[in-house]
GROMACS .gro file of C-alpha atoms in nm:
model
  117
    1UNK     CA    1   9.219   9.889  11.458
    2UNK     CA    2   9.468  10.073  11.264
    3UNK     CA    3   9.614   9.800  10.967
    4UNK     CA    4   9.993   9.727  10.945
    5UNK     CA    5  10.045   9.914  10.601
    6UNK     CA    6   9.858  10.237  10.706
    7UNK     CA    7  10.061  10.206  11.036
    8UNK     CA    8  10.336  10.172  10.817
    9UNK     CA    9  10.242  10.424  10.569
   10UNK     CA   10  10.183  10.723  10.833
   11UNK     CA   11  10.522  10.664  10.978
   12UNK     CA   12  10.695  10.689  10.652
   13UNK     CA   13  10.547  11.049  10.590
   14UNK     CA   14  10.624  11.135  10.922
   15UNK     CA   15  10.896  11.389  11.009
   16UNK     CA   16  11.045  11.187  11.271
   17UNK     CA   17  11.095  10.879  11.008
   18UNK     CA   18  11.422  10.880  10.922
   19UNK     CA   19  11.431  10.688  10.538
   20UNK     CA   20  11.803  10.536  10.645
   21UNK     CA   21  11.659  10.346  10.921
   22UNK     CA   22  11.409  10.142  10.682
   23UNK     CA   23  11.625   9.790  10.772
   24UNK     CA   24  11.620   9.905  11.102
   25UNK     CA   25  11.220   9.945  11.138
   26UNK     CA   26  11.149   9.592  10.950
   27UNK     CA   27  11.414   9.389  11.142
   28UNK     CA   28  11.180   9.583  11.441
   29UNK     CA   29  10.840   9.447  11.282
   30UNK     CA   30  10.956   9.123  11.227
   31UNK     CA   31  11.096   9.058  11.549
   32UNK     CA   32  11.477   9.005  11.516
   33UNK     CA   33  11.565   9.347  11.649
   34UNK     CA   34  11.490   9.498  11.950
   35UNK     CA   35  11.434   9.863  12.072
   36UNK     CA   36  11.287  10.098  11.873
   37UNK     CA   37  11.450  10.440  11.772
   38UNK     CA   38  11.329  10.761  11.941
   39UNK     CA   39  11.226  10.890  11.609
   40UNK     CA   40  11.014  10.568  11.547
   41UNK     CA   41  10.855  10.576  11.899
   42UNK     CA   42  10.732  10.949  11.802
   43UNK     CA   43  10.637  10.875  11.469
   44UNK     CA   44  10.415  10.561  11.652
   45UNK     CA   45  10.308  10.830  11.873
   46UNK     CA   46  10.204  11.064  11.621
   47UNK     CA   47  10.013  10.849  11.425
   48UNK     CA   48   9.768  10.705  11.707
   49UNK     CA   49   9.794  11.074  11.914
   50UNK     CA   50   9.928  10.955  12.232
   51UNK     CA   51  10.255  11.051  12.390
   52UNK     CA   52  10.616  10.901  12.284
   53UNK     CA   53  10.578  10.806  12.685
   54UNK     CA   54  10.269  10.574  12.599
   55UNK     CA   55  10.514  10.314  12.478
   56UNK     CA   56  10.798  10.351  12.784
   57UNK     CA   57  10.557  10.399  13.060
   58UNK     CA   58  10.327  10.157  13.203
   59UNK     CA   59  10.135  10.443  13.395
   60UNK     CA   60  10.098  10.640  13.115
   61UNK     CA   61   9.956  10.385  12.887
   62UNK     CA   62   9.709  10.288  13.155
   63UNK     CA   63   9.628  10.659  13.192
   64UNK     CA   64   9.567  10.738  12.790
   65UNK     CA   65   9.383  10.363  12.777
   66UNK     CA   66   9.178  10.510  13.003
   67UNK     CA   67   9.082  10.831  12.862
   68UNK     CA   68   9.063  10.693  12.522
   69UNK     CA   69   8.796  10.445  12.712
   70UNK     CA   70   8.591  10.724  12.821
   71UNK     CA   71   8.623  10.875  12.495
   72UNK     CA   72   8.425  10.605  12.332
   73UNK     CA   73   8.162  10.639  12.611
   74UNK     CA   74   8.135  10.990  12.549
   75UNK     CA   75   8.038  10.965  12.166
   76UNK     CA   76   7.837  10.683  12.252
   77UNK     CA   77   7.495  10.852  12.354
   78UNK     CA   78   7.325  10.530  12.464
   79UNK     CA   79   7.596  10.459  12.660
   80UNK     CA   80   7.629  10.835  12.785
   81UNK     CA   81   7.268  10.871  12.852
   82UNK     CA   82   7.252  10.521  13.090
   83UNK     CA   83   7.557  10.674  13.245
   84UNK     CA   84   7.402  10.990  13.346
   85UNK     CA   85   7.121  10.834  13.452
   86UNK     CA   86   7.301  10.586  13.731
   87UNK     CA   87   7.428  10.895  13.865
   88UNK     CA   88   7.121  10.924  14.024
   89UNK     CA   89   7.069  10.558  14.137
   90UNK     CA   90   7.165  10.492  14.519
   91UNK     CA   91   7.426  10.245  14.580
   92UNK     CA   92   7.206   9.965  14.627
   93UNK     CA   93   7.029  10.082  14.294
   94UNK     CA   94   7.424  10.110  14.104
   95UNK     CA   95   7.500   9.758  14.237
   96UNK     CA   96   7.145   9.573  14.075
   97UNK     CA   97   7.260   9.769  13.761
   98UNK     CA   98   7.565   9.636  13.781
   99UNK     CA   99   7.473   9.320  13.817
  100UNK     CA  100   7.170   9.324  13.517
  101UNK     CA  101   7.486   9.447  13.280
  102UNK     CA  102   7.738   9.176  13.432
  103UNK     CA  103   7.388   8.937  13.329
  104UNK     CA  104   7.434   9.033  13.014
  105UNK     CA  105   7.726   9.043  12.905
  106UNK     CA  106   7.766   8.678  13.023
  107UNK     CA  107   7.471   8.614  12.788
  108UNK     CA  108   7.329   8.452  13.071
  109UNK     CA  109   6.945   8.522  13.075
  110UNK     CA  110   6.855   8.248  13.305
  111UNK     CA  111   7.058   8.442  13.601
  112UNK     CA  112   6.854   8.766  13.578
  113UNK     CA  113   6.513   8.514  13.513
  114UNK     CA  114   6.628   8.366  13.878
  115UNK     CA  115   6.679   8.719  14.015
  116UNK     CA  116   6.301   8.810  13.936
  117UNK     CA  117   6.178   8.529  14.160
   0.00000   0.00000   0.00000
């Protein structure tokens, strides 16, 4: 997670930062003002490389979470390997895998001890 000043710092080199709006942009931060600029919204944009839209729309934002999720996977090559692998699993096979990773990320080891039996 990106911190506040190099949030803050990328938007001020940004070409859609206007310098004239600084009040503007820290009333926004703080809270006591209300709806962003266009040119902040891109600079935002710009910074974390989604679209201005990511910020308006709620399908959008679920869209890029989504690919940015998948992203992660994909340089993750544990994670990318297991996935290819359960490609191959049968749904019955999918849904015990399921369950083992549900197991433990619970942190509950008795559940998948129970299973066994």
């Amino acid at each position: 997670m990106e911190s506040e000043l190099a949030v803050l710092t990328a938007i001020q080199r940004s070409p859609h930062y206007w310098t004239g709006r600084k009040a503007r942009h820290q009333a926004l931060r703080r809270g006591s003002k209300k709806n962003p600029s266009t040119e902040l919204l891109q600079a935002l944009a710009q910074f974390f490389g989604v679209p201005t839209s990511y910020f308006l729309d709620e399908e959008t934002a679920r869209r890029v979470d989504s690919e940015i999720a998948l992203s992660r996977v994909a340089r993750n090559n544990e994670v990318r390997n297991l996935a290819l692998r359960a490609l191959e699993l049968s749904p019955e096979g999918l849904a015990a895998v399921s369950h083992i990773v549900d197991v433990v990320l619970r942190g509950d080891t008795s559940a998948s001890a129970r299973s066994d039996e």
